[in-house]
Coordinates of C-alpha atoms and ligand atoms in Angstrom, one line a residue:
M153 CA -58.4 236.3 79.8
K154 CA -58.8 236.7 83.6
V155 CA -62.1 235.6 84.9
A156 CA -63.7 235.4 88.4
I157 CA -66.9 233.8 89.7
V158 CA -69.2 235.5 92.4
G159 CA -71.6 232.9 94.0
C160 CA -70.0 229.5 94.5
G161 CA -73.1 227.3 94.7
N162 CA -74.5 224.7 92.4
I163 CA -74.1 226.4 89.0
S164 CA -70.8 227.9 89.7
R165 CA -69.1 224.6 88.8
R166 CA -70.5 224.8 85.3
H167 CA -69.0 228.2 84.9
A168 CA -65.6 227.1 86.2
E169 CA -65.6 224.0 83.9
A170 CA -66.8 225.9 80.8
Y171 CA -64.1 228.6 81.4
A172 CA -61.4 225.9 81.8
H173 CA -62.7 224.1 78.7
T174 CA -62.0 227.2 76.5
G175 CA -58.3 227.0 77.4
R176 CA -58.0 230.7 77.0
T177 CA -59.0 231.8 80.6
E178 CA -57.4 231.9 84.1
L179 CA -59.7 231.8 87.1
V180 CA -58.2 234.5 89.3
G181 CA -60.8 234.6 92.1
A182 CA -64.0 233.1 93.5
A183 CA -66.3 234.9 96.0
D184 CA -69.1 233.6 98.2
L185 CA -70.6 235.0 101.4
R186 CA -69.8 231.6 102.7
L187 CA -66.0 231.7 102.3
E188 CA -65.7 227.9 102.5
K189 CA -67.6 227.5 99.2
A190 CA -65.3 230.1 97.5
E191 CA -62.4 228.1 98.9
A192 CA -63.6 224.8 97.6
L193 CA -64.2 226.2 94.1
A194 CA -60.8 227.9 94.1
A195 CA -59.0 224.8 95.4
K196 CA -60.4 222.8 92.4
F197 CA -60.3 225.4 89.6
G198 CA -57.6 228.0 90.7
G199 CA -57.5 231.6 92.0
R200 CA -57.9 233.0 95.4
A201 CA -61.0 232.8 97.6
Y202 CA -62.9 235.9 98.9
A203 CA -65.9 236.5 101.1
S204 CA -67.5 239.1 98.9
A205 CA -67.4 240.6 95.3
T206 CA -66.1 243.8 97.0
E207 CA -63.1 242.0 98.4
L208 CA -62.4 240.3 95.2
L209 CA -62.6 243.4 93.1
A210 CA -60.2 245.2 95.5
A211 CA -57.6 242.5 95.1
E212 CA -57.9 241.2 91.6
D213 CA -58.2 242.6 88.1
P214 CA -60.5 240.2 86.2
D215 CA -61.7 241.0 82.7
L216 CA -65.0 239.2 83.2
V217 CA -66.9 238.2 86.3
S218 CA -69.6 235.5 86.4
V219 CA -72.5 236.3 88.8
A220 CA -73.9 233.0 89.9
T221 CA -75.7 234.1 93.1
P222 CA -79.5 234.0 93.9
P223 CA -81.4 236.3 91.5
G224 CA -82.3 239.0 94.1
S225 CA -78.6 239.9 94.3
H226 CA -77.8 240.1 90.6
A227 CA -78.6 243.7 89.9
G228 CA -76.6 245.1 92.8
L229 CA -73.6 242.9 92.0
A230 CA -73.7 243.8 88.2
I231 CA -73.8 247.5 89.0
E232 CA -70.8 247.1 91.4
I233 CA -68.8 245.1 89.0
L234 CA -69.5 247.5 86.1
G235 CA -68.5 250.3 88.4
A236 CA -65.1 248.7 88.6
G237 CA -64.9 248.7 84.8
K238 CA -65.3 244.9 84.4
S239 CA -67.5 242.9 82.2
V240 CA -70.3 240.7 83.8
L241 CA -71.9 237.4 82.9
L242 CA -75.2 237.3 84.8
E243 CA -76.9 234.0 85.4
K244 CA -80.5 233.8 84.5
P245 CA -82.9 235.4 85.4
P246 CA -80.7 238.4 85.0
V247 CA -82.7 240.7 87.3
L248 CA -86.0 240.7 89.2
S249 CA -87.7 243.6 87.3
L250 CA -87.6 245.9 84.4
A251 CA -86.5 248.7 86.7
E252 CA -83.5 246.7 87.8
L253 CA -82.7 245.8 84.1
D254 CA -82.8 249.5 83.2
A255 CA -80.6 250.3 86.2
V256 CA -78.0 247.7 85.1
A257 CA -78.2 249.0 81.5
E258 CA -77.5 252.5 82.7
A259 CA -74.4 251.3 84.7
E260 CA -73.3 249.4 81.6
A261 CA -73.6 252.5 79.4
A262 CA -71.2 254.3 81.9
S263 CA -68.7 251.4 82.1
E264 CA -65.9 250.0 80.1
G265 CA -67.4 246.6 80.8
S266 CA -70.4 245.0 79.1
V267 CA -73.2 242.7 80.4
S268 CA -74.0 239.3 79.0
V269 CA -76.7 236.9 80.3
V270 CA -76.6 233.1 80.5
F271 CA -79.2 231.7 78.1
Q272 CA -77.5 228.7 77.0
H273 CA -80.2 227.4 74.8
R274 CA -79.7 230.2 72.3
H275 CA -76.2 228.8 71.8
G276 CA -76.6 225.1 70.8
S277 CA -75.9 224.4 67.1
A278 CA -79.6 223.6 66.4
G279 CA -80.9 226.6 68.1
L280 CA -78.5 228.8 66.2
R281 CA -79.6 227.1 62.9
A282 CA -83.3 227.5 63.8
A283 CA -82.9 231.3 64.5
D284 CA -81.0 231.7 61.3
L285 CA -83.4 229.8 59.0
L286 CA -86.6 231.2 60.6
G287 CA -85.1 234.8 60.6
R288 CA -84.4 234.3 56.7
G289 CA -87.9 232.8 56.1
A290 CA -86.3 229.6 54.9
L291 CA -88.6 227.5 57.0
G292 CA -91.8 229.4 56.0
R293 CA -93.9 231.9 58.0
P294 CA -94.4 231.2 61.7
L295 CA -98.1 230.6 62.5
V296 CA -98.7 228.7 65.6
A297 CA -96.3 227.7 68.5
V298 CA -96.4 225.7 71.7
C299 CA -93.8 226.3 74.4
E300 CA -93.8 223.9 77.4
T301 CA -91.6 223.7 80.4
L302 CA -93.1 221.0 82.5
W303 CA -90.6 220.3 85.3
F304 CA -90.8 218.9 88.8
R305 CA -89.4 220.5 92.0
P306 CA -90.2 218.7 95.3
V307 CA -91.0 220.7 98.4
S308 CA -87.4 220.3 99.6
Y309 CA -86.2 222.3 96.6
F310 CA -87.6 225.3 98.4
D311 CA -85.5 224.8 101.6
P312 CA -82.8 227.3 100.9
E313 CA -83.9 230.7 102.5
W314 CA -83.9 232.6 99.2
R315 CA -86.2 230.2 97.3
G316 CA -89.9 230.4 97.3
T317 CA -89.9 234.2 98.1
W318 CA -90.6 237.2 95.8
A319 CA -87.5 239.0 97.3
G320 CA -85.0 236.1 96.9
E321 CA -86.1 234.0 94.0
G322 CA -88.2 236.6 92.4
G323 CA -90.9 234.4 90.9
G324 CA -91.9 230.8 90.2
P325 CA -91.5 228.7 87.1
T326 CA -92.3 231.6 84.8
L327 CA -89.2 233.6 85.9
G328 CA -86.9 230.8 87.2
H329 CA -87.4 227.8 84.9
G330 CA -89.6 228.5 82.0
I331 CA -87.6 231.6 81.2
H332 CA -85.1 229.4 79.3
Q333 CA -87.7 228.2 76.8
I334 CA -89.4 231.6 76.8
D335 CA -86.2 233.3 75.8
L336 CA -85.6 230.8 73.1
L337 CA -89.2 231.1 71.8
L338 CA -88.9 234.9 71.6
H339 CA -85.5 234.6 70.0
L340 CA -87.0 232.5 67.3
L341 CA -90.3 234.3 66.8
G342 CA -89.4 237.9 67.3
P343 CA -91.3 240.7 69.1
W344 CA -94.5 239.7 70.9
R345 CA -97.4 242.0 71.3
T346 CA -100.0 240.9 73.9
I347 CA -100.2 238.3 76.6
D348 CA -103.3 236.9 78.4
A349 CA -102.2 234.8 81.4
T350 CA -103.1 232.7 84.4
A351 CA -100.9 231.9 87.3
V352 CA -101.9 229.5 90.0
R353 CA -100.3 228.2 93.3
L354 CA -101.6 224.6 93.5
D355 CA -99.2 222.7 95.7
R356 CA -95.8 224.1 96.7
P357 CA -95.0 226.3 99.8
V358 CA -94.1 229.4 97.8
E359 CA -95.2 233.1 97.7
F360 CA -95.7 232.9 93.9
E361 CA -97.2 230.5 91.2
D362 CA -96.2 226.9 90.7
V363 CA -97.9 226.9 87.3
S364 CA -98.5 229.5 84.8
L365 CA -100.2 229.5 81.4
A366 CA -100.2 232.2 78.7
S367 CA -101.8 232.9 75.3
V368 CA -99.4 235.2 73.3
V369 CA -99.9 237.2 70.1
F370 CA -96.7 238.2 68.2
E371 CA -96.1 241.3 66.1
S372 CA -96.0 239.0 63.0
G373 CA -99.5 237.8 63.8
A374 CA -98.3 234.3 65.0
V375 CA -99.9 233.0 68.2
A376 CA -98.4 230.8 70.9
S377 CA -99.5 228.8 74.0
V378 CA -96.9 228.8 76.9
I379 CA -97.0 226.7 80.0
N380 CA -94.6 226.6 82.9
S381 CA -95.0 224.1 85.7
L382 CA -92.9 222.8 88.7
L383 CA -95.6 220.0 89.3
S384 CA -94.9 217.7 86.4
P385 CA -93.1 214.4 87.4
R386 CA -92.3 213.3 83.8
E387 CA -90.2 216.4 82.9
L388 CA -90.2 217.9 79.4
S389 CA -89.0 221.1 77.7
R390 CA -90.6 221.5 74.3
I391 CA -91.0 224.2 71.6
R392 CA -93.0 223.5 68.5
I393 CA -93.4 226.0 65.7
D394 CA -95.8 225.4 62.9
T395 CA -94.9 227.6 60.0
S396 CA -96.4 227.8 56.4
G397 CA -93.5 225.4 55.4
G398 CA -93.6 222.8 58.1
T399 CA -93.3 222.0 61.9
L400 CA -90.0 222.7 63.7
E401 CA -89.8 221.1 67.1
V402 CA -87.4 220.5 69.9
N403 CA -88.0 218.1 72.7
H404 CA -85.5 217.9 75.7
V405 CA -85.4 218.6 79.3
Y406 CA -82.3 220.6 80.5
G407 CA -80.3 220.8 77.3
Y408 CA -80.7 219.7 73.7
S409 CA -78.4 218.5 71.0
D410 CA -79.1 218.3 67.3
K411 CA -80.9 214.9 67.6
D412 CA -83.6 216.6 69.8
W413 CA -84.8 218.8 66.9
T414 CA -87.0 217.7 64.0
F415 CA -88.5 219.5 61.0
H416 CA -91.4 218.0 59.2
S417 CA -92.1 219.7 55.9
A418 CA -95.7 220.6 55.0
P419 CA -96.8 218.3 52.1
D420 CA -97.7 220.3 49.1
A421 CA -101.1 219.1 47.9
A422 CA -100.0 217.8 44.5
K423 CA -97.1 215.9 45.8
A424 CA -99.0 214.4 48.7
A425 CA -101.6 213.2 46.2
T426 CA -99.1 211.6 43.8
L427 CA -96.4 210.4 46.2
G428 CA -98.5 209.6 49.2
L429 CA -96.4 211.8 51.4
D430 CA -97.6 211.6 55.0
P431 CA -97.6 215.0 56.6
G432 CA -96.0 213.3 59.6
V433 CA -92.9 212.2 57.6
P434 CA -89.9 214.5 57.1
K435 CA -89.4 215.3 53.4
S436 CA -85.7 214.3 53.7
S437 CA -86.6 210.7 54.8
T438 CA -89.1 209.5 52.2
A439 CA -88.9 205.7 52.0
D440 CA -86.5 205.5 49.1
G441 CA -84.3 208.3 50.2
S442 CA -85.0 210.2 47.0
G443 CA -87.1 213.0 48.4
P444 CA -85.9 216.5 48.1
T445 CA -83.8 217.6 51.2
D446 CA -85.5 220.1 53.3
P447 CA -83.8 223.3 54.5
W448 CA -83.5 222.1 58.0
A449 CA -81.6 218.9 57.1
A450 CA -79.5 220.8 54.6
S451 CA -78.2 223.2 57.2
A452 CA -76.8 220.4 59.6
G453 CA -73.2 220.8 60.7
E454 CA -71.2 220.2 63.8
D455 CA -73.6 219.2 66.8
V456 CA -73.0 221.5 69.7
P457 CA -75.2 220.8 72.7
S458 CA -77.0 223.8 74.4
N459 CA -74.9 224.1 77.6
H460 CA -72.7 226.6 79.5
E461 CA -69.7 225.4 77.5
A462 CA -71.3 226.4 74.2
Q463 CA -72.2 229.9 75.4
L464 CA -69.1 230.7 77.5
T465 CA -66.9 229.5 74.6
Q466 CA -68.7 232.0 72.3
L467 CA -68.6 234.7 75.0
V468 CA -64.8 234.4 75.5
D469 CA -64.3 234.3 71.8
D470 CA -66.3 237.5 71.4
L471 CA -64.7 239.4 74.2
L472 CA -61.2 238.4 73.1
A473 CA -62.0 239.6 69.6
G474 CA -63.6 242.9 70.9
R475 CA -67.0 241.8 69.5
A476 CA -70.4 242.3 71.2
H477 CA -71.8 239.0 72.6
A478 CA -75.2 238.3 71.0
T479 CA -76.9 237.3 74.3
S480 CA -76.4 240.8 75.7
L481 CA -78.4 242.3 78.6
A482 CA -80.3 244.4 76.0
S483 CA -81.3 241.3 74.0
T484 CA -82.9 239.8 77.0
R485 CA -85.2 242.8 77.7
P486 CA -88.1 241.2 75.6
T487 CA -87.8 238.0 77.7
M488 CA -88.1 240.2 81.0
E489 CA -90.9 242.2 79.5
F490 CA -92.7 238.9 78.6
V491 CA -92.3 237.6 82.2
T492 CA -93.4 241.0 83.7
A493 CA -96.5 241.0 81.4
L494 CA -97.3 237.4 82.2
Y495 CA -97.4 238.2 86.0
A496 CA -99.3 241.5 85.5
S497 CA -101.9 239.7 83.3
A498 CA -102.3 236.8 85.7
I499 CA -102.5 239.1 88.8
T500 CA -104.7 241.8 87.4
G501 CA -106.8 239.7 85.0
G502 CA -106.9 240.6 81.4
P503 CA -104.5 241.0 78.6
V504 CA -101.3 243.1 78.8
R505 CA -99.7 244.8 75.8
R506 CA -95.9 245.0 75.5
A507 CA -96.3 248.7 74.7
D508 CA -98.0 249.1 78.2
L509 CA -94.8 248.3 80.1
T510 CA -93.5 251.8 80.7
P511 CA -91.8 252.8 83.9
E512 CA -95.2 254.1 85.1
H513 CA -96.7 250.6 84.8
P514 CA -97.5 249.1 88.3
F515 CA -95.4 245.9 87.5
Y516 CA -92.3 247.8 86.1
R517 CA -90.7 247.9 89.5
A518 CA -91.7 244.5 90.8
L519 CA -93.1 241.3 89.3
N520 CA -95.8 241.0 92.0
G521 CA -96.9 244.6 91.1
G522 CA -95.7 245.6 94.6
I523 CA -98.6 243.5 96.2
P524 CA -97.1 241.4 98.9
E525 CA -99.7 238.6 98.6
P526 CA -101.2 239.0 95.0
R527 CA -104.1 236.9 94.1
L528 CA -103.0 234.3 91.6
G529 CA -106.1 233.5 89.9
N530 CA -106.7 230.5 92.2
A531 CA -109.6 232.2 94.1
F532 CA -111.2 228.7 94.4
L533 CA -108.3 227.7 96.8
T534 CA -108.8 230.6 99.1
Ligands
LIG77 N1 -78.4 228.5 83.5 C1 -78.9 227.5 84.2 O1 -79.2 226.5 83.6 C2 -79.1 227.6 85.7 C3 -79.2 226.4 86.4 C4 -79.3 226.5 87.8 C5 -79.2 227.8 88.4 N2 -79.1 228.9 87.7 C6 -79.0 230.2 88.3 O2 -77.8 230.4 88.9 C7 -77.9 231.3 90.1 C8 -77.4 230.6 91.3 O3 -78.2 229.3 91.4 P1 -77.6 228.1 92.3 O4 -78.5 227.0 92.1 O5 -76.1 227.9 92.0 O6 -77.7 228.7 93.8 P2 -77.0 228.2 95.2 O7 -77.9 228.6 96.3 O8 -76.6 226.8 95.1 O9 -75.6 229.1 95.1 C9 -75.7 230.5 95.4 C10 -74.5 230.9 96.1 O10 -74.4 232.3 96.1 C11 -73.9 232.7 97.4 N3 -74.2 234.1 97.6 C12 -75.4 234.6 97.9 N4 -75.4 236.0 97.8 C13 -74.2 236.3 97.5 C14 -73.5 237.6 97.4 N5 -74.2 238.7 97.6 N6 -72.2 237.6 97.2 C15 -71.5 236.4 97.0 N7 -72.1 235.1 97.1 C16 -73.4 235.2 97.4 C17 -74.5 231.7 98.4 O11 -73.8 231.6 99.7 C18 -74.5 230.4 97.5 O12 -73.3 229.7 97.8 C19 -79.5 231.6 90.1 O13 -79.7 232.8 89.5 C20 -80.1 230.4 89.3 O14 -81.3 230.9 88.7 C21 -78.9 228.8 86.3

């Protein structure tokens, strides 16, 4: 399969390495507005270098093009690549608004190509097991969840011109960082219904928030607390889901493997009384090893870490087999709706329902609601 990469900065190398790892792709071209960056990537991984996607598409015939540019350029590039009949892999966040998402979806419907989005944490083996088991009810009914992205970005992180701005970066940790965990949470818990959120700018020189918090109610009735921060020196990414059957939890920072996940079965009252089972001890590891194996332990298989390699291997498999890739653009709409509602709730004050997010909603076209300097709930600072 012929592949190309547009945007040859930090993350482009992960794409090039992951494609090379599949052993079934040829990198035919790399494009960057700064030609020397495209030349450096092409020199290491193959293909010719171009100064724009337009030049690359005129000269090469890739089946799939990775878009690894700043988020503000994703929608325009995706539409151009789809217009040339090629498939696109968009880095996260796929777009900067629901309006952009719908415009890309319209271009996809008219193209022979398809759009996939990089959300690598859906593709680790434990994440796939969690989605399967929760989806089948095998871990019980989800009740309470906590989703934390507590990361640290120093002031210098915002040096590149596109960072820190609504136009270039599109949003703070809600859109740019916590979106990985938010996407995984929604993938595991299903449709959400309402969000009540706060976003504050406490310390960083940015136009948007550096911390956001949300209370979420899901269609199933489950509730979740979500926090996204760029001010947290000991970094942590965590999702914890308490179900009627136990607690499923993943603790990592930028990528997990199987060992980062645990499932603690809920003790049933009779067993707890007779066996002295501690609610904090997984059923599968009772002291003498004789306890019944829980569904989580029983589902363990090959450990595939949640990285670009995991997702791009699956994507190349899918495209070569003529199958739809699970992490399609359409599958990421609930995630972009969530991010949109979080900003709308934080900026306007009050809960936002998913059903409210029609094209007439003031935040449909822009995550800041079209307000250049929205109040972020930190009135005490101004
Ligand atoms: N999936 C992940 O874990 C992950 C991690 C980091 C970054 N990202 C995402 O990857 C994307 C790129 O991030 P980065 O850190 O590599 O940024 P970067 O600034 O290091 O690189 C972006 C590159 O794109 C080039 N560029 C800008 N506009 C262009 C255009 N229209 N055509 C061609 N080239 C263009 C720039 O010159 C630059 O070299 C962002 O969307 C970011 O959110 C994803």
